Coordinates of C-alpha atoms in Angstrom, one line a residue:
Chain A
M13 CA -109.0 55.2 339.7
K14 CA -109.3 54.4 336.8
I15 CA -106.7 54.7 333.6
L16 CA -108.9 57.0 331.6
E17 CA -106.2 57.3 328.9
E18 CA -102.4 56.7 329.4
Y19 CA -101.0 58.6 326.7
A20 CA -103.0 62.0 326.4
G21 CA -100.2 63.8 324.9
A22 CA -96.0 64.2 325.5
L23 CA -95.1 67.4 326.9
T24 CA -91.3 68.7 326.2
N25 CA -89.5 70.0 329.3
F26 CA -90.2 73.4 328.3
E27 CA -93.6 72.9 327.9
V28 CA -93.3 71.3 331.8
L29 CA -91.3 73.7 333.3
D30 CA -93.8 77.1 331.7
F31 CA -96.4 75.3 333.4
L32 CA -94.5 75.9 337.3
R33 CA -93.4 78.6 336.2
S34 CA -97.5 80.6 335.6
K35 CA -99.0 78.5 338.4
V36 CA -96.2 80.4 340.6
N37 CA -97.0 83.8 339.2
G38 CA -100.1 82.9 339.0
K39 CA -103.1 85.1 339.5
D40 CA -103.2 83.6 343.3
P41 CA -100.8 84.1 344.8
K42 CA -101.7 81.8 347.5
T43 CA -101.1 78.7 345.7
Q44 CA -97.4 77.2 346.4
L45 CA -95.3 74.3 344.5
S46 CA -95.1 71.3 346.9
P47 CA -91.7 70.0 347.6
S48 CA -91.6 67.4 344.8
E49 CA -93.1 70.4 341.9
F50 CA -90.1 72.4 342.8
K51 CA -87.9 70.4 342.7
V52 CA -89.2 69.6 339.2
Y53 CA -88.7 73.5 338.1
D54 CA -85.0 73.6 340.2
Y55 CA -83.8 70.1 337.8
L56 CA -85.7 72.1 334.8
E57 CA -84.5 75.6 335.6
Q58 CA -80.6 73.8 335.1
T59 CA -81.8 72.2 331.3
A60 CA -81.9 74.1 328.0
A61 CA -85.5 74.4 328.6
S62 CA -84.6 77.6 330.5
V63 CA -84.3 79.9 327.7
Q64 CA -86.4 78.1 325.6
T65 CA -89.8 80.0 324.7
R66 CA -93.3 78.5 322.8
D67 CA -91.6 80.4 319.3
I68 CA -89.3 78.5 319.7
V69 CA -90.0 75.3 319.9
N70 CA -92.8 75.7 317.4
K71 CA -89.9 77.2 314.9
F72 CA -87.7 74.5 315.2
I73 CA -90.1 71.6 315.1
N74 CA -91.6 73.1 311.4
E75 CA -88.1 73.0 310.7
C76 CA -87.2 69.3 311.9
K77 CA -90.2 68.7 309.5
S78 CA -87.3 68.8 306.8
Y79 CA -85.9 66.0 308.3
D80 CA -87.3 62.2 308.5
L81 CA -87.3 62.4 312.3
A82 CA -89.5 60.4 314.6
P83 CA -91.8 62.5 316.7
A84 CA -90.5 61.5 319.8
E85 CA -86.7 62.2 318.7
I86 CA -87.5 65.9 318.1
L87 CA -88.9 65.6 321.7
N88 CA -85.6 64.0 322.8
I89 CA -83.8 67.0 320.8
I90 CA -85.4 69.8 322.2
N91 CA -84.9 68.7 326.0
I92 CA -81.5 67.4 325.2
R93 CA -80.5 70.5 322.9
P94 CA -77.2 67.7 321.7
A95 CA -74.5 70.9 320.0
S96 CA -72.5 68.7 318.2
E97 CA -73.0 65.9 315.7
V98 CA -72.0 63.0 318.3
E99 CA -74.7 63.5 320.6
V100 CA -77.0 63.2 317.7
Y101 CA -76.5 60.3 317.1
T102 CA -77.3 59.1 320.6
I103 CA -81.1 60.2 320.7
I104 CA -81.6 59.0 316.9
E105 CA -82.2 55.4 316.8
D106 CA -79.8 53.4 314.1
C107 CA -78.9 56.4 312.7
E108 CA -76.0 55.8 309.8
N109 CA -78.1 53.9 307.8
R110 CA -81.8 56.4 307.1
S111 CA -80.7 58.2 304.4
G112 CA -83.4 61.3 305.8
I113 CA -81.4 62.6 307.9
D114 CA -78.1 64.9 307.5
T115 CA -76.8 65.0 311.0
E116 CA -74.1 68.2 309.9
K117 CA -77.4 70.4 308.5
L118 CA -79.5 69.0 311.6
V119 CA -77.0 70.3 314.3
E120 CA -76.6 73.4 312.5
T121 CA -80.5 74.4 312.8
V122 CA -80.4 72.8 317.1
V123 CA -77.7 75.3 317.2
Q124 CA -79.7 78.6 315.0
V125 CA -82.7 78.0 316.8
L126 CA -82.3 76.9 320.0
P127 CA -81.0 79.1 322.8
A128 CA -77.3 77.7 323.7
P129 CA -78.4 76.7 328.0
P130 CA -76.6 78.8 330.6
T131 CA -73.8 77.1 331.8
E132 CA -71.3 76.4 334.5
M133 CA -69.4 78.3 333.7
E134 CA -71.3 81.7 333.4
H135 CA -72.8 80.5 336.8
D136 CA -69.7 80.2 338.2
E137 CA -67.7 83.2 336.7
G138 CA -70.3 85.3 338.4
A139 CA -70.1 84.0 341.6
A140 CA -66.1 84.9 341.0
A141 CA -66.9 88.2 339.9
N142 CA -68.6 88.5 342.7
E143 CA -66.2 87.4 345.0
E144 CA -64.0 89.8 343.6
E145 CA -66.5 92.5 344.2
A146 CA -66.6 91.2 347.9
V147 CA -63.2 91.6 348.2
A148 CA -62.6 94.7 346.2
N149 CA -64.6 96.0 349.1
E150 CA -63.1 94.7 352.0
E151 CA -60.1 96.1 350.7
E152 CA -61.5 99.6 350.9
T153 CA -63.3 99.7 354.1
A154 CA -59.8 98.1 355.6
D155 CA -58.5 101.0 354.1
K156 CA -60.8 103.4 354.6
D157 CA -60.0 101.8 358.5
Q158 CA -56.3 102.6 358.4
N159 CA -57.1 106.0 357.2
E160 CA -58.7 106.5 360.2
V161 CA -56.6 105.0 362.0
T162 CA -53.6 107.0 361.0
A163 CA -56.0 110.1 360.6
Chain B
M19 CA -89.7 62.6 329.6
F20 CA -92.8 64.6 331.0
R21 CA -96.6 63.7 329.5
L22 CA -99.6 63.8 330.0
S23 CA -102.5 61.2 331.2
E24 CA -106.0 61.2 331.8
I25 CA -107.9 59.4 335.4
E26 CA -110.8 59.3 336.3
H27 CA -111.1 59.0 340.1
T28 CA -114.2 59.1 343.1
F29 CA -113.3 60.1 346.3
R30 CA -114.3 61.8 349.8
L31 CA -113.2 65.3 349.8
P32 CA -112.6 66.1 353.1
P33 CA -115.5 68.9 354.8
H34 CA -111.9 71.0 356.2
R35 CA -111.5 71.6 352.6
L36 CA -114.8 73.3 351.8
D37 CA -112.8 76.8 353.3
R38 CA -112.4 77.2 349.7
P39 CA -114.2 77.1 346.1
L40 CA -114.9 73.9 345.5
A41 CA -113.0 73.4 342.1
E42 CA -109.7 74.6 344.1
A43 CA -110.2 72.3 347.5
I44 CA -110.8 69.5 345.0
K45 CA -107.9 69.5 343.6
G46 CA -106.0 70.2 346.7
E47 CA -107.3 66.8 348.0
L48 CA -106.3 65.9 344.4
E49 CA -102.8 67.7 345.0
S50 CA -102.3 65.4 348.4
L51 CA -103.8 62.1 346.8
F52 CA -101.1 61.6 343.7
V53 CA -98.4 64.6 343.6
D54 CA -95.2 63.1 344.3
K55 CA -96.4 59.3 344.2
V56 CA -96.0 56.9 341.5
I57 CA -98.6 55.2 339.8
A58 CA -97.6 51.8 339.0
Y59 CA -97.0 51.0 334.8
L60 CA -97.9 54.8 334.5
G61 CA -95.2 57.0 336.2
L62 CA -94.3 59.3 338.5
C63 CA -97.3 62.1 339.4
I64 CA -95.4 65.5 339.1
S65 CA -98.5 67.7 339.3
I66 CA -102.6 67.9 338.2
Y67 CA -102.4 69.5 335.2
D68 CA -106.5 70.1 334.6
I69 CA -109.3 69.1 336.1
R70 CA -111.7 68.3 332.8
S71 CA -115.4 67.3 335.1
I72 CA -116.7 67.8 338.2
D73 CA -119.6 64.7 339.1
G74 CA -121.0 63.8 342.5
G75 CA -121.5 64.9 345.5
F76 CA -123.0 62.8 347.0
V77 CA -122.8 62.6 350.7
F78 CA -123.1 58.8 351.9
P79 CA -125.1 57.8 354.3
G80 CA -124.2 58.0 358.1
D81 CA -120.8 60.3 356.3
G82 CA -120.0 63.6 357.2
A83 CA -118.9 64.5 353.9
S84 CA -119.3 64.4 349.9
T85 CA -118.3 61.8 347.8
Y86 CA -117.0 63.4 344.4
T87 CA -116.3 61.4 340.5
V88 CA -113.9 63.5 339.0
K89 CA -111.9 63.4 335.8
F90 CA -108.7 65.4 335.5
R91 CA -105.4 65.2 333.9
L92 CA -101.8 64.9 335.2
I93 CA -98.7 65.9 334.4
I94 CA -97.0 62.6 334.7
F95 CA -92.9 62.1 334.3
C96 CA -92.6 58.6 332.6
P97 CA -89.5 57.8 329.6
F98 CA -89.8 56.3 327.0
V99 CA -86.8 53.2 326.5
G100 CA -84.1 54.2 324.1
E101 CA -84.6 58.3 325.3
V102 CA -81.8 60.4 326.2
I103 CA -81.9 61.8 329.7
A104 CA -78.7 64.0 331.9
G105 CA -78.4 63.1 335.8
R106 CA -75.8 63.7 338.1
L107 CA -73.8 60.4 339.8
I108 CA -74.5 60.4 343.1
D109 CA -73.8 57.1 344.2
S110 CA -70.8 54.7 342.7
T111 CA -70.8 51.6 343.3
D112 CA -68.3 47.7 342.8
E113 CA -72.9 46.4 341.4
G114 CA -72.9 49.5 339.1
L115 CA -74.0 53.6 338.9
K116 CA -76.9 55.3 341.2
L117 CA -77.5 58.7 339.0
S118 CA -80.4 61.2 340.3
L119 CA -82.3 63.8 338.3
G120 CA -83.1 66.1 341.4
F121 CA -86.9 64.7 341.3
F122 CA -85.9 61.9 341.2
D123 CA -82.9 59.2 342.8
D124 CA -83.8 55.8 341.8
I125 CA -81.8 55.4 338.1
H126 CA -79.6 53.0 338.4
V127 CA -76.4 52.2 335.8
P128 CA -74.9 48.0 336.1
V129 CA -71.9 47.2 335.4
S130 CA -72.7 45.4 332.1
K131 CA -74.4 48.6 330.0
L132 CA -71.0 50.8 331.4
P133 CA -69.1 51.9 328.2
Q134 CA -67.0 49.0 327.1
G135 CA -63.3 49.1 329.0
S136 CA -64.1 50.1 332.5
C137 CA -62.6 49.1 335.8
S138 CA -63.2 50.3 338.7
E139 CA -61.3 52.0 341.2
T140 CA -61.9 52.1 345.6
D141 CA -62.5 55.1 345.7
P142 CA -59.4 56.7 348.9
D143 CA -62.1 58.6 349.5
N144 CA -65.1 57.0 350.7
K145 CA -65.0 53.7 352.1
G146 CA -66.7 51.1 349.9
K147 CA -67.5 52.8 346.9
V148 CA -65.9 52.6 344.0
R149 CA -64.6 55.0 340.9
W150 CA -66.2 53.8 337.4
M151 CA -62.8 54.9 334.5
W152 CA -63.7 54.8 331.0
N153 CA -60.5 52.7 329.8
Y154 CA -60.0 54.3 325.9
G155 CA -57.9 52.2 324.2
D156 CA -54.6 53.8 324.2
G157 CA -54.5 53.5 328.5
Q158 CA -56.0 56.8 328.6
K159 CA -58.6 57.0 331.8
F160 CA -61.7 58.9 332.3
P161 CA -62.8 58.7 335.6
I162 CA -66.8 58.9 335.8
D163 CA -67.1 61.3 338.8
N164 CA -69.9 63.6 340.1
L165 CA -69.0 67.2 338.5
D166 CA -71.3 67.7 335.5
E167 CA -74.0 65.8 333.9
I168 CA -74.3 62.8 333.4
R169 CA -76.3 61.4 329.6
L170 CA -77.5 57.9 329.6
R171 CA -80.0 56.2 327.3
V172 CA -83.0 54.6 329.1
H173 CA -82.8 50.8 329.0
D174 CA -86.0 49.6 330.6
V175 CA -88.4 50.8 332.8
R176 CA -89.6 48.5 336.1
Y177 CA -91.4 48.8 338.2
P178 CA -91.1 47.0 341.2
K179 CA -93.7 44.9 343.6
V180 CA -94.7 46.9 346.7
P181 CA -93.0 43.3 349.6
L182 CA -96.2 42.7 352.1
E183 CA -93.9 41.5 354.5
Q184 CA -90.9 41.7 356.3
E185 CA -88.2 39.4 356.8
S186 CA -88.9 37.8 359.8
S187 CA -87.8 35.0 359.1
S188 CA -83.7 36.2 358.3
K189 CA -84.3 39.0 361.8
N190 CA -84.5 35.1 364.1
E191 CA -81.7 34.2 362.2
E192 CA -80.0 37.2 364.0
E193 CA -81.5 36.8 366.9
S194 CA -80.5 33.2 367.6
S195 CA -76.6 33.8 366.0
S196 CA -76.7 37.0 368.1
K197 CA -74.6 35.0 370.5
N198 CA -71.1 34.7 368.1
E199 CA -71.2 37.8 367.1
E200 CA -68.2 37.6 364.8
E201 CA -70.4 35.2 362.9
S202 CA -73.5 37.9 363.1
S203 CA -71.4 41.1 362.4
S204 CA -70.2 39.9 359.6
K205 CA -73.5 39.1 358.5
N206 CA -74.8 42.8 359.1
E207 CA -72.2 44.3 356.4
Q208 CA -73.6 41.2 353.9
K209 CA -77.2 42.6 354.9
S210 CA -75.9 46.2 355.0
R211 CA -75.0 45.7 351.6
S212 CA -77.9 43.8 349.7
K213 CA -80.8 46.0 351.7
K214 CA -81.9 48.5 349.7
P215 CA -84.8 50.7 350.4
F216 CA -87.9 49.9 348.6
A217 CA -88.5 52.0 345.1
P218 CA -92.1 52.1 342.7
M219 CA -90.2 52.9 340.6
E220 CA -86.8 52.4 338.8
I221 CA -85.1 53.4 335.6
M222 CA -82.3 51.5 334.3
G223 CA -79.6 53.3 332.5
F224 CA -77.4 52.6 329.7
L225 CA -74.0 54.5 328.9
D226 CA -72.4 51.8 326.3
C227 CA -72.9 54.1 322.9
D228 CA -70.6 57.4 321.5
G229 CA -72.5 60.4 322.9
L230 CA -73.3 59.4 326.1
G231 CA -71.8 59.3 329.7
P232 CA -70.4 62.3 331.3
I233 CA -71.4 65.6 328.5
S234 CA -67.3 66.8 329.0
W235 CA -65.8 63.6 327.8
W236 CA -67.5 64.3 324.5
V237 CA -67.6 68.7 324.3

């Protein structure tokens, strides 16, 4: 094995997820994800990448040009989607001493351009709603049974 | 977190793969060779991105298969130093935390890299495990648990060398001391504690910074 180019380009989480999705939904139904690929797919579906699209990411990169950010920092922001200033501080190196960055504005652009990831709360609520439905159904059937008995 | 790397590899294409078109057969063989493997000083291979060129097809004398030289690109998982990633807690001991990304389980946060003023408490539910708490000045304590994702900054990515030999000498010692049961059992305990399965790639994390740690601390 020979490594021709160690660094042939960075990928955002979204691009990897997009690649795996296209592999699943490709023309050939025989191609399947290997177990390890599926784990990656599973992890990425829970991150902010799951709701991003190519247009959104491109738009965000264009918006970022007005800030003095390194490419790696833009990549990290797209992957993490920081929704508050304190989260931005961790990603951007030496944030306080860099003049070109207005963190407040940056957070605003992030929140505006990048969609919020599906939170666990929503999942839980959905599950709870389903449970409630199930309970309601059970009650209905129980009522029916009772009715039958009384009849 | 992910990147592409271009690799050239010469390998033997086993004949049982030839029921598919050549490109697919080669891709299948490359997947079995590389996917879910760590290449030292490069990273963990996630998937074959594309195949750039296929050369060769030479059959060596006495060999029942053809040999190809293929140039291809791989999706590699290798977070850069300073990157912020989010994982989940899978183990918490007095040596620090162990986190997982689901597909990668060897992320360690040593005690020295935990938030300043962290203290540990023995976990009443799990024997031998501890629960780490962040002591935030005014007596408030924030536990580090596996309820939500934990953000960490990558401090270092290590590729430990593959151990060449099993520790045979220590085994002999164990046998010789087996007469004294108490001694051997205490030794075994020590061993099981220090014994870690070999990991070809380890990420060392860093939590001591505002904005890092469980997401619920900051949001």
